[in-house]
Amino acid sequence: MPHLTYILYSENLDKFYIGSTSSTMQERLDKHLTDHKGYTGKAKDWEVKYFEEFPTVNEARKREREIKKWKSRKQIVRLIGTD
C-alpha cells in the first residue's frame, strides 16, 4: 500500500494544505470535503494540486514535515508547477 504526501488548494481561502495519508488520494480528499472538522473544514472547494508516493508511512510524514518547514508559498508553487 502506498503512502502519500499531498498538497491541496482552496481557491476560496487562497490557501494550501499539506498532509500525508495511507488512504487513497480520492478517499482522503473526500474526507476533507465532507466531515472534516479541522483546518480543511473551513472550505469545501479543496482540490489536489500535488502528491508523491512513498514506500513507508515514515517517509511520507518526513516529506510532509519538510514541505511544511518551508513556510514559503513560492516554494510550494514551484513544487506543484503552477503560477
Coordinates of N, CA and C in Angstrom, one line a residue:
M1 N 0.8 -1.2 0.0 CA 0.0 0.0 0.0 C 0.9 1.2 0.0
P2 N 0.7 2.1 -1.0 CA 1.5 3.4 -1.0 C 1.1 4.3 0.1
H3 N 2.0 5.1 0.5 CA 1.8 6.2 1.5 C 2.0 7.5 0.7
L4 N 1.2 8.5 1.0 CA 1.2 9.7 0.2 C 1.5 10.9 1.0
T5 N 2.2 11.9 0.4 CA 2.3 13.2 0.9 C 1.6 14.0 -0.2
Y6 N 0.7 15.0 0.2 CA -0.1 15.7 -0.7 C -0.3 17.1 -0.4
I7 N -0.6 17.9 -1.4 CA -0.9 19.3 -1.3 C -2.3 19.6 -1.9
L8 N -3.1 20.2 -1.1 CA -4.5 20.6 -1.5 C -4.5 22.1 -1.6
Y9 N -5.4 22.7 -2.4 CA -5.5 24.1 -2.6 C -7.0 24.5 -2.5
S10 N -7.3 25.5 -1.8 CA -8.7 26.1 -1.7 C -8.6 27.5 -2.4
E11 N -9.4 27.6 -3.5 CA -9.5 28.9 -4.1 C -10.2 29.9 -3.2
N12 N -11.2 29.5 -2.5 CA -12.0 30.4 -1.6 C -11.1 31.0 -0.5
L13 N -10.3 30.1 0.1 CA -9.4 30.6 1.1 C -8.1 31.1 0.6
D14 N -7.7 30.8 -0.7 CA -6.4 31.1 -1.3 C -5.3 30.5 -0.4
K15 N -5.5 29.3 0.1 CA -4.5 28.6 1.0 C -4.2 27.2 0.5
F16 N -3.0 26.8 0.8 CA -2.6 25.4 0.6 C -2.7 24.6 1.9
Y17 N -2.9 23.3 1.8 CA -2.9 22.4 2.9 C -2.0 21.3 2.6
I18 N -1.0 20.9 3.4 CA -0.1 19.9 3.2 C -0.4 18.7 4.2
G19 N -0.5 17.5 3.7 CA -0.8 16.4 4.6 C -0.2 15.1 4.1
S20 N -0.4 14.0 4.8 CA 0.1 12.7 4.4 C -1.0 11.7 4.8
T21 N -1.0 10.6 4.1 CA -2.1 9.6 4.3 C -1.6 8.2 3.8
S22 N -2.3 7.2 4.4 CA -2.1 5.8 3.9 C -3.3 5.4 3.1
S23 N -4.3 6.3 3.0 CA -5.5 6.0 2.2 C -5.2 6.4 0.8
T24 N -6.2 6.1 -0.1 CA -6.0 6.6 -1.5 C -6.2 8.1 -1.5
M25 N -5.7 8.7 -2.5 CA -5.8 10.2 -2.6 C -7.3 10.6 -2.6
Q26 N -8.1 9.8 -3.4 CA -9.5 10.1 -3.5 C -10.3 10.0 -2.2
E27 N -9.9 8.9 -1.4 CA -10.6 8.7 -0.1 C -10.2 9.9 0.8
R28 N -9.0 10.3 0.8 CA -8.5 11.4 1.7 C -9.2 12.7 1.3
L29 N -9.2 13.0 0.0 CA -9.9 14.2 -0.4 C -11.3 14.2 0.0
D30 N -12.0 13.1 -0.2 CA -13.4 13.0 0.1 C -13.6 13.3 1.6
K31 N -12.7 12.8 2.5 CA -12.8 13.1 3.9 C -12.7 14.6 4.2
H32 N -11.7 15.2 3.5 CA -11.5 16.7 3.7 C -12.7 17.4 3.3
L33 N -13.4 17.0 2.2 CA -14.5 17.7 1.7 C -15.9 17.5 2.4
T34 N -15.9 16.4 3.2 CA -17.2 16.1 3.8 C -17.2 16.4 5.3
D35 N -16.8 15.5 6.1 CA -17.0 15.6 7.5 C -15.8 16.1 8.3
H36 N -14.8 16.7 7.6 CA -13.6 17.1 8.3 C -13.8 18.3 9.2
K37 N -13.4 18.2 10.5 CA -13.6 19.3 11.4 C -12.4 20.2 11.6
G38 N -11.2 19.8 11.1 CA -10.0 20.5 11.3 C -9.9 21.7 10.3
Y39 N -8.7 22.1 10.0 CA -8.3 23.2 9.2 C -9.1 23.2 7.9
T40 N -9.1 22.0 7.2 CA -9.8 21.9 5.9 C -11.3 22.0 6.0
G41 N -11.9 21.9 7.2 CA -13.3 22.1 7.3 C -13.8 23.5 7.0
K42 N -12.8 24.4 6.9 CA -13.2 25.8 6.7 C -13.7 26.1 5.2
A43 N -13.4 25.2 4.3 CA -13.8 25.3 2.9 C -14.2 24.0 2.4
K44 N -14.9 24.0 1.3 CA -15.4 22.8 0.6 C -15.0 22.7 -0.8
D45 N -14.0 23.5 -1.2 CA -13.5 23.6 -2.6 C -12.1 23.1 -2.7
W46 N -11.6 22.3 -1.8 CA -10.2 21.8 -1.8 C -10.0 20.9 -3.1
E47 N -8.9 21.1 -3.7 CA -8.6 20.2 -4.8 C -7.1 19.8 -4.7
V48 N -6.8 18.6 -5.2 CA -5.4 18.1 -5.1 C -4.6 18.8 -6.2
K49 N -3.5 19.4 -5.7 CA -2.6 20.0 -6.6 C -1.3 19.2 -6.9
Y50 N -1.0 18.3 -5.9 CA 0.3 17.6 -6.0 C 0.2 16.4 -5.0
F51 N 0.8 15.3 -5.4 CA 1.1 14.3 -4.4 C 2.3 13.5 -4.8
E52 N 2.9 12.9 -3.8 CA 4.1 12.0 -4.0 C 3.8 10.7 -3.3
E53 N 4.2 9.5 -3.8 CA 4.1 8.2 -3.2 C 5.4 7.8 -2.5
F54 N 5.3 7.1 -1.4 CA 6.4 6.6 -0.7 C 6.1 5.2 -0.2
P55 N 7.2 4.4 -0.1 CA 7.0 3.0 0.4 C 6.6 2.9 1.8
T56 N 6.9 3.9 2.7 CA 6.6 3.7 4.1 C 5.9 5.0 4.6
V57 N 5.2 4.8 5.6 CA 4.5 6.0 6.3 C 5.5 7.0 6.8
N58 N 6.6 6.5 7.4 CA 7.6 7.4 7.9 C 8.2 8.3 6.9
E59 N 8.4 7.8 5.7 CA 9.0 8.6 4.6 C 8.0 9.7 4.1
A60 N 6.7 9.3 4.1 CA 5.6 10.2 3.7 C 5.5 11.3 4.7
R61 N 5.6 11.0 6.0 CA 5.5 12.0 7.0 C 6.7 12.9 7.1
K62 N 7.9 12.3 6.8 CA 9.1 13.1 6.7 C 9.0 14.2 5.6
R63 N 8.5 13.7 4.5 CA 8.4 14.7 3.4 C 7.3 15.8 3.7
E64 N 6.2 15.4 4.4 CA 5.2 16.3 4.8 C 5.8 17.4 5.7
R65 N 6.6 17.0 6.7 CA 7.3 17.9 7.6 C 8.3 18.8 6.8
E66 N 9.0 18.2 5.9 CA 9.9 19.0 5.1 C 9.2 20.1 4.3
I67 N 8.2 19.8 3.7 CA 7.4 20.9 2.9 C 6.8 21.9 3.9
K68 N 6.3 21.5 5.0 CA 5.7 22.4 6.0 C 6.8 23.4 6.5
K69 N 8.0 22.9 6.7 CA 9.1 23.7 7.2 C 9.4 24.8 6.3
W70 N 9.1 24.7 5.0 CA 9.5 25.7 4.0 C 8.8 27.0 4.4
K71 N 7.5 26.9 4.8 CA 6.7 28.1 5.2 C 6.8 29.2 4.0
S72 N 6.8 28.7 2.8 CA 7.0 29.6 1.7 C 6.0 29.2 0.6
R73 N 5.1 30.0 0.3 CA 4.2 29.8 -0.8 C 4.9 29.7 -2.1
K74 N 6.0 30.5 -2.3 CA 6.7 30.4 -3.6 C 7.3 29.0 -3.8
Q75 N 7.9 28.4 -2.8 CA 8.4 27.1 -2.9 C 7.4 26.1 -3.2
I76 N 6.2 26.2 -2.6 CA 5.1 25.2 -2.8 C 4.6 25.4 -4.3
V77 N 4.5 26.6 -4.7 CA 4.0 26.9 -6.1 C 5.0 26.3 -7.1
R78 N 6.3 26.5 -6.8 CA 7.3 25.9 -7.7 C 7.3 24.4 -7.7
L79 N 7.0 23.8 -6.5 CA 7.0 22.3 -6.5 C 5.8 21.8 -7.3
I80 N 4.6 22.4 -7.1 CA 3.4 21.9 -7.8 C 3.4 22.4 -9.3
G81 N 4.2 23.3 -9.7 CA 4.3 23.7 -11.1 C 3.2 24.6 -11.6
T82 N 2.7 25.5 -10.7 CA 1.7 26.5 -11.2 C 2.2 27.9 -10.9
D83 N 1.5 28.8 -11.5 CA 1.9 30.2 -11.3 C 1.2 30.8 -10.1

